[in-house]
Coordinates of N, CA and C in Angstrom, one line a residue:
M930 N 0.9 -1.2 -0.1 CA 0.1 0.3 0.0 C 0.8 1.3 0.1
L931 N 0.4 2.3 -0.6 CA 1.0 3.6 -0.7 C 0.8 4.5 0.4
S932 N 1.7 5.2 0.9 CA 1.4 6.2 1.8 C 1.3 7.5 1.5
V933 N 0.4 8.3 1.5 CA 0.3 9.6 1.1 C 1.0 10.6 2.0
P934 N 1.8 11.4 1.6 CA 2.2 12.3 2.6 C 1.4 13.2 2.9
S935 N 1.6 13.6 4.2 CA 0.5 14.6 5.1 C 0.9 16.0 4.5
R936 N -0.4 16.8 4.5 CA -0.3 18.1 3.8 C 0.2 19.3 4.8
T937 N 0.0 18.9 6.1 CA 0.1 19.7 7.3 C 1.6 20.0 7.6
P938 N 1.9 21.0 7.7 CA 3.2 21.7 8.1 C 3.9 21.0 9.4
P939 N 5.1 20.7 9.4 CA 5.7 20.6 10.6 C 5.6 21.2 11.9
A940 N 5.3 20.6 13.0 CA 4.9 21.4 14.1 C 6.1 22.1 14.6
R941 N 6.0 23.7 15.0 CA 6.9 24.7 15.2 C 6.8 24.6 16.7
Q942 N 8.0 24.9 17.4 CA 7.9 25.4 18.8 C 7.4 27.1 18.9
P943 N 6.8 27.2 19.9 CA 6.1 28.5 20.1 C 7.6 29.6 20.4
G944 N 7.5 30.5 19.4 CA 8.5 31.5 19.8 C 9.5 31.4 19.0
A945 N 9.5 30.3 18.1 CA 10.6 30.1 17.1 C 10.4 30.8 16.0
D946 N 11.7 31.6 15.2 CA 11.3 32.5 14.1 C 12.2 31.5 13.0
A947 N 11.4 31.0 12.0 CA 12.2 30.4 10.9 C 13.0 31.5 10.2
N948 N 12.6 32.4 9.8 CA 13.3 33.3 9.1 C 13.3 34.8 9.9
P949 N 14.5 35.0 10.5 CA 14.2 36.3 11.2 C 14.3 37.6 10.3
S950 N 14.4 37.6 9.3 CA 14.2 38.9 8.3 C 13.0 39.1 8.0
A951 N 12.0 38.0 8.2 CA 10.6 38.1 7.6 C 9.9 39.0 8.4
P952 N 8.9 39.7 7.6 CA 8.0 40.5 8.2 C 7.6 40.3 9.6
R953 N 7.5 41.0 10.6 CA 6.8 40.4 12.0 C 5.4 41.0 11.9
A954 N 4.7 40.8 12.8 CA 3.4 41.3 13.1 C 3.4 42.8 13.0
G955 N 2.5 43.3 12.3 CA 2.2 44.6 12.1 C 3.5 45.5 11.3
G956 N 4.0 44.6 10.4 CA 5.0 45.0 9.6 C 6.4 45.5 9.9
A957 N 6.7 45.3 11.2 CA 8.1 45.4 11.6 C 8.9 44.5 11.3
R958 N 10.4 44.7 11.2 CA 11.1 44.2 10.9 C 12.2 44.1 12.0
A959 N 13.2 43.1 12.1 CA 14.1 43.1 13.2 C 15.2 43.7 12.8
P960 N 15.6 44.4 13.9 CA 16.5 45.5 13.6 C 17.9 44.9 13.1
R961 N 18.6 45.9 12.3 CA 19.7 45.5 11.3 C 20.9 45.7 12.2
H962 N 21.0 47.0 13.0 CA 22.1 47.2 14.0 C 21.8 46.7 15.4
V963 N 22.7 45.9 16.0 CA 22.2 45.6 17.3 C 23.6 46.0 17.9
G964 N 23.6 46.7 19.1 CA 24.6 47.1 20.0 C 24.9 48.4 19.8
R965 N 25.8 49.1 20.6 CA 26.0 50.3 20.8 C 26.9 51.0 19.6
R966 N 26.9 52.4 19.3 CA 27.6 52.9 18.3 C 28.3 53.8 19.1
S967 N 29.3 54.4 18.6 CA 30.2 55.6 19.3 C 30.9 56.2 18.3
G968 N 30.7 57.6 18.7 CA 31.4 58.5 17.6 C 30.1 59.4 16.9
P969 N 30.6 60.2 15.7 CA 29.5 60.8 14.9 C 28.9 60.0 13.8
W970 N 29.6 58.9 13.6 CA 28.9 58.1 12.6 C 29.0 56.6 13.0
P971 N 28.5 55.8 12.6 CA 28.0 54.3 12.8 C 29.4 53.8 12.6
G972 N 29.9 53.1 13.7 CA 31.3 52.2 13.5 C 32.4 53.3 13.8
V973 N 32.5 54.4 14.0 CA 33.6 55.2 13.8 C 33.9 55.6 15.2
Q974 N 35.0 55.3 15.7 CA 35.6 55.7 16.9 C 36.2 57.1 16.9
C975 N 36.2 58.1 17.5 CA 36.7 59.4 17.4 C 37.9 59.6 18.6
N976 N 38.8 60.2 18.5 CA 39.4 61.0 19.6 C 40.0 62.2 18.9
E977 N 40.7 62.9 19.8 CA 40.9 64.2 19.5 C 42.0 64.3 18.2
Q978 N 42.9 63.5 18.0 CA 43.7 63.3 16.8 C 43.1 62.9 15.5
S979 N 41.8 62.2 15.6 CA 41.2 61.8 14.4 C 39.9 62.5 14.2
R980 N 39.8 63.7 14.6 CA 38.4 64.3 14.5 C 38.4 64.8 13.3
P981 N 37.3 64.9 12.5 CA 36.9 65.8 10.9 C 37.7 67.0 11.1
A982 N 37.8 67.8 10.2 CA 38.3 69.1 10.2 C 36.8 70.0 10.6
E983 N 35.7 69.5 10.5 CA 34.5 70.3 10.8 C 34.3 70.4 12.3
M984 N 34.8 69.3 13.0 CA 34.7 69.4 14.2 C 35.8 69.7 15.1
S985 N 37.0 70.3 14.4 CA 38.0 70.8 15.3 C 37.7 72.1 15.7
S986 N 38.4 72.9 16.6 CA 38.3 74.1 17.3 C 38.8 75.1 16.2
N987 N 39.7 75.3 15.4 CA 40.0 76.3 14.6 C 39.7 76.5 13.1
V988 N 38.2 75.9 12.9 CA 38.0 76.2 11.5 C 36.9 77.5 11.5
V989 N 36.8 78.1 10.4 CA 36.2 79.2 10.3 C 35.0 79.2 9.0
Y990 N 33.9 79.3 9.3 CA 33.0 79.2 8.0 C 31.8 80.0 8.3
A991 N 31.0 80.5 7.5 CA 29.9 81.2 7.7 C 28.7 80.8 6.7
I992 N 27.4 80.9 7.0 CA 26.3 80.6 6.4 C 26.0 82.1 5.7
V993 N 25.8 81.9 4.3 CA 25.7 83.3 3.7 C 24.1 83.3 2.7
K994 N 23.3 83.9 2.7 CA 22.4 83.9 2.1 C 22.5 84.4 0.3
A995 N 22.3 83.4 -0.6 CA 22.7 83.8 -2.0 C 21.8 83.1 -2.9
G996 N 21.2 84.3 -3.3 CA 20.1 84.0 -4.7 C 18.9 83.3 -4.0
G997 N 18.4 83.4 -2.7 CA 17.2 82.6 -2.1 C 17.7 81.6 -1.6
R998 N 18.5 81.0 -1.5 CA 19.2 79.7 -0.7 C 20.0 80.2 0.0
Q999 N 20.4 79.4 1.1 CA 21.5 79.6 2.0 C 22.5 78.5 1.8
E1000 N 23.9 79.1 2.0 CA 25.1 78.2 1.4 C 26.0 78.3 2.7
K1001 N 26.7 77.0 3.0 CA 27.7 77.2 3.8 C 29.1 77.3 3.5
V1002 N 29.9 78.4 3.6 CA 31.0 78.8 3.1 C 32.1 78.8 3.9
A1003 N 33.3 78.6 3.2 CA 34.7 79.0 4.1 C 35.4 79.7 2.9
V1004 N 36.6 79.9 3.3 CA 37.5 80.8 2.4 C 38.0 79.9 1.2
G1005 N 38.0 80.0 0.0 CA 38.8 79.3 -1.0 C 37.5 78.4 -1.7
D1006 N 36.4 78.1 -0.8 CA 35.3 77.4 -1.5 C 34.6 78.2 -2.8
V1007 N 34.4 77.2 -3.7 CA 33.8 77.6 -4.8 C 31.9 77.0 -5.0
V1008 N 31.3 78.2 -4.8 CA 29.8 77.5 -4.7 C 29.2 78.3 -5.9
V1009 N 28.0 77.5 -6.3 CA 27.3 78.2 -7.7 C 26.1 78.2 -6.9
V1010 N 25.6 79.8 -7.4 CA 24.4 80.2 -7.0 C 23.4 80.7 -8.2
D1011 N 22.3 81.2 -7.8 CA 21.4 81.9 -8.9 C 22.2 83.0 -9.6
R1012 N 21.9 83.3 -10.9 CA 22.6 84.3 -11.4 C 22.6 85.7 -11.0
L1013 N 23.8 86.3 -10.9 CA 23.9 87.3 -10.1 C 24.6 88.5 -11.3
A1014 N 24.1 89.8 -10.9 CA 24.3 91.1 -12.2 C 25.6 91.3 -11.9
A1015 N 26.8 90.8 -12.0 CA 28.3 91.0 -12.1 C 29.1 90.2 -13.0
A1016 N 29.7 90.9 -13.4 CA 30.7 90.3 -14.4 C 31.9 89.6 -14.0
T1017 N 32.5 88.7 -15.0 CA 33.2 87.8 -14.5 C 34.6 88.7 -13.9
G1018 N 35.1 88.1 -13.1 CA 36.2 88.9 -12.1 C 36.0 89.8 -11.4
E1019 N 34.9 90.3 -11.3 CA 34.4 91.3 -10.0 C 34.1 90.8 -8.7
T1020 N 34.2 91.5 -7.5 CA 34.2 90.8 -6.5 C 32.6 91.3 -5.8
V1021 N 32.2 90.4 -5.0 CA 30.8 90.5 -4.6 C 30.8 90.3 -3.0
Q1022 N 29.6 90.7 -2.4 CA 29.8 90.6 -1.0 C 28.4 90.0 -0.8
L1023 N 28.5 89.1 0.2 CA 27.2 88.1 0.4 C 26.9 88.4 1.6
P1024 N 25.9 88.6 2.4 CA 25.2 88.8 3.6 C 25.2 87.5 4.7
A1025 N 26.0 87.5 5.6 CA 26.2 86.3 6.5 C 24.8 86.3 7.5
L1026 N 24.5 85.2 7.8 CA 23.5 84.7 8.5 C 23.8 84.2 9.8
L1027 N 25.1 83.4 9.7 CA 25.6 83.0 10.7 C 27.1 82.8 10.7
L1028 N 28.1 83.0 11.6 CA 29.4 83.0 11.5 C 30.0 82.1 12.7
V1029 N 31.0 81.1 12.1 CA 31.7 80.2 13.1 C 32.9 80.4 13.0
D1030 N 33.4 80.8 14.1 CA 34.9 81.0 14.4 C 35.7 80.2 15.2
G1031 N 36.1 79.1 15.1 CA 36.6 78.1 16.2 C 35.5 77.7 16.9
A1032 N 35.3 77.9 18.3 CA 34.5 77.7 19.1 C 33.2 78.8 19.3
T1033 N 33.5 79.9 18.5 CA 32.4 81.0 18.6 C 31.8 81.2 17.8
V1034 N 30.4 81.1 18.0 CA 29.1 80.9 17.1 C 28.6 82.5 17.3
T1035 N 28.6 83.0 16.1 CA 27.7 84.3 16.0 C 26.6 84.5 15.0
S1036 N 25.7 84.6 16.0 CA 24.2 84.7 15.0 C 23.4 85.9 15.1
D1037 N 23.8 87.0 16.1 CA 23.4 88.2 16.4 C 23.2 89.2 15.0
A1038 N 22.2 89.6 14.8 CA 22.1 90.6 13.7 C 22.7 91.7 13.8
D1039 N 23.2 92.3 14.7 CA 24.1 93.3 14.9 C 25.4 93.2 14.6
A1040 N 26.0 91.9 15.3 CA 27.4 91.8 14.9 C 27.5 91.3 13.5
L1041 N 26.4 90.5 12.9 CA 26.6 90.1 11.9 C 26.5 91.1 10.7
A1042 N 26.1 92.1 10.9 CA 26.2 93.4 10.1 C 27.4 93.7 9.8
K1043 N 28.5 93.7 10.7 CA 29.7 94.2 10.4 C 30.7 93.0 9.8
V1044 N 30.3 91.7 9.5 CA 30.9 90.6 9.0 C 30.6 90.8 7.6
T1045 N 31.7 90.9 6.6 CA 31.7 90.8 5.2 C 32.4 89.5 4.5
V1046 N 31.7 89.0 3.7 CA 31.9 87.6 3.1 C 32.0 88.1 1.6
T1047 N 33.2 88.0 1.2 CA 33.5 88.5 -0.3 C 33.9 87.4 -1.1
A1048 N 33.5 87.4 -2.4 CA 33.8 86.5 -3.1 C 33.9 86.7 -4.6
E1049 N 34.8 86.3 -5.6 CA 34.9 86.8 -6.7 C 34.2 86.0 -7.9
V1050 N 33.6 86.6 -8.9 CA 32.9 85.9 -9.8 C 33.9 85.3 -10.8
V1051 N 33.6 83.8 -10.5 CA 34.4 82.9 -11.6 C 34.0 83.0 -12.9
R1052 N 32.4 82.5 -13.0 CA 32.0 82.8 -14.4 C 30.6 82.6 -14.3
D1053 N 29.7 82.8 -15.5 CA 28.6 82.7 -15.6 C 28.3 81.5 -16.3
E1054 N 27.0 80.8 -15.8 CA 26.9 79.4 -16.5 C 25.4 78.9 -16.7
R1055 N 24.9 78.1 -17.1 CA 23.5 77.2 -17.0 C 23.7 75.9 -16.5
G1056 N 22.7 75.8 -15.8 CA 22.4 74.5 -15.3 C 21.7 73.2 -15.8
P1057 N 21.8 72.2 -15.7 CA 21.4 71.1 -16.5 C 19.9 71.2 -17.2
K1058 N 19.6 70.8 -18.2 CA 18.3 70.7 -19.0 C 17.3 69.9 -18.3
I1059 N 16.4 70.6 -17.8 CA 15.0 69.6 -17.5 C 13.9 70.0 -18.5
R1060 N 13.2 69.1 -18.6 CA 12.2 68.6 -19.5 C 10.9 68.7 -18.9
I1061 N 10.0 69.7 -19.3 CA 8.5 69.9 -19.0 C 7.5 69.2 -19.9
L1062 N 6.8 68.3 -19.2 CA 5.7 67.4 -20.3 C 4.7 67.8 -19.9
K1063 N 3.8 68.4 -20.4 CA 2.2 68.6 -20.1 C 1.3 67.5 -21.0
Y1064 N 0.7 66.7 -20.3 CA -0.4 65.8 -21.2 C -1.3 65.4 -20.5
K1065 N -2.7 65.7 -21.5 CA -3.9 65.3 -21.2 C -4.4 64.2 -21.8
N1066 N -4.9 63.2 -21.0 CA -5.6 61.9 -22.0 C -6.5 62.3 -22.5
K1067 N -6.9 61.5 -23.8 CA -8.0 61.2 -24.6 C -8.2 62.7 -25.4
T1068 N -7.5 63.8 -25.3 CA -7.6 65.0 -26.0 C -6.4 65.0 -27.3
G1069 N -5.4 64.4 -27.2 CA -4.0 64.3 -27.8 C -3.3 65.7 -27.7
Y1070 N -3.7 66.3 -26.5 CA -3.0 67.5 -25.9 C -1.8 67.3 -25.5
R1071 N -0.8 67.4 -25.9 CA 0.9 67.2 -25.3 C 1.5 68.4 -25.7
K1072 N 2.2 69.1 -24.6 CA 3.1 70.1 -24.7 C 4.4 69.9 -24.0
R1073 N 5.3 70.1 -25.1 CA 7.1 70.0 -24.3 C 7.7 71.1 -24.3
Q1074 N 8.6 71.6 -23.1 CA 8.9 72.6 -22.6 C 10.6 72.3 -22.1
G1075 N 11.7 72.9 -22.3 CA 12.8 72.7 -21.3 C 12.8 74.0 -20.9
H1076 N 13.9 73.6 -19.6 CA 14.5 74.7 -19.2 C 15.8 74.8 -18.8
R1077 N 16.7 75.6 -18.4 CA 17.9 75.5 -18.0 C 18.0 76.9 -17.2
Q1078 N 18.5 76.7 -15.8 CA 18.7 77.7 -14.8 C 19.8 78.6 -15.0
A1079 N 19.8 79.9 -15.1 CA 20.7 81.0 -15.2 C 21.8 80.9 -14.0
L1080 N 22.9 80.7 -13.8 CA 23.8 80.3 -12.6 C 25.1 81.3 -12.8
T1081 N 25.6 81.2 -11.8 CA 26.9 82.1 -11.4 C 27.7 81.5 -10.4
R1082 N 29.0 81.0 -11.1 CA 29.9 80.3 -10.2 C 30.9 81.3 -9.2
L1083 N 30.9 81.2 -8.0 CA 31.9 82.3 -7.3 C 32.9 81.3 -6.3
K1084 N 34.0 82.3 -6.2 CA 34.9 81.6 -5.3 C 34.9 82.5 -4.1
V1085 N 35.3 82.1 -2.7 CA 35.1 82.9 -1.6 C 36.4 83.2 -1.3
T1086 N 36.5 84.4 -1.4 CA 38.1 85.1 -0.9 C 38.4 85.6 0.2
G1087 N 37.2 85.9 1.2 CA 37.5 86.1 2.4 C 36.1 86.2 3.4
I1088 N 36.6 85.9 4.7 CA 35.4 86.2 5.8 C 36.1 87.0 6.7
A1089 N 35.5 88.4 7.0 CA 36.1 89.1 7.7 C 35.0 89.8 8.5

């Protein structure tokens, strides 16, 4: 006589999980990182000698407003902002919103009025092309348009 295998799954012990990465009740998954993390990034131990430049006490940078956006700049940085009405080679002054000089942080409006961030215009350029497509179904209406943003490349020459 032939024996027919049973279609019932094998018995499991309560609490035993066959696949630990399978979705749990409520959609939660098992944690990927187990254990403590130390330092500013996962898995990185920091001491005073191996600290990144942004965390050291002798760094000077400013947050400036340029073309409707805010940029973090230091001396020697090259930033791309919206088109400015200045010729190539001219110097422009950018309004500072925050100044970090080592451990000193300046955010007072009266003190920042005395701070000048100067930059030299490297060149005018245009951003990447974006394509805009308007479409309405069932009518045959299609409209295609492109756009390239006018930009200015600046090199920061001083923060005083």
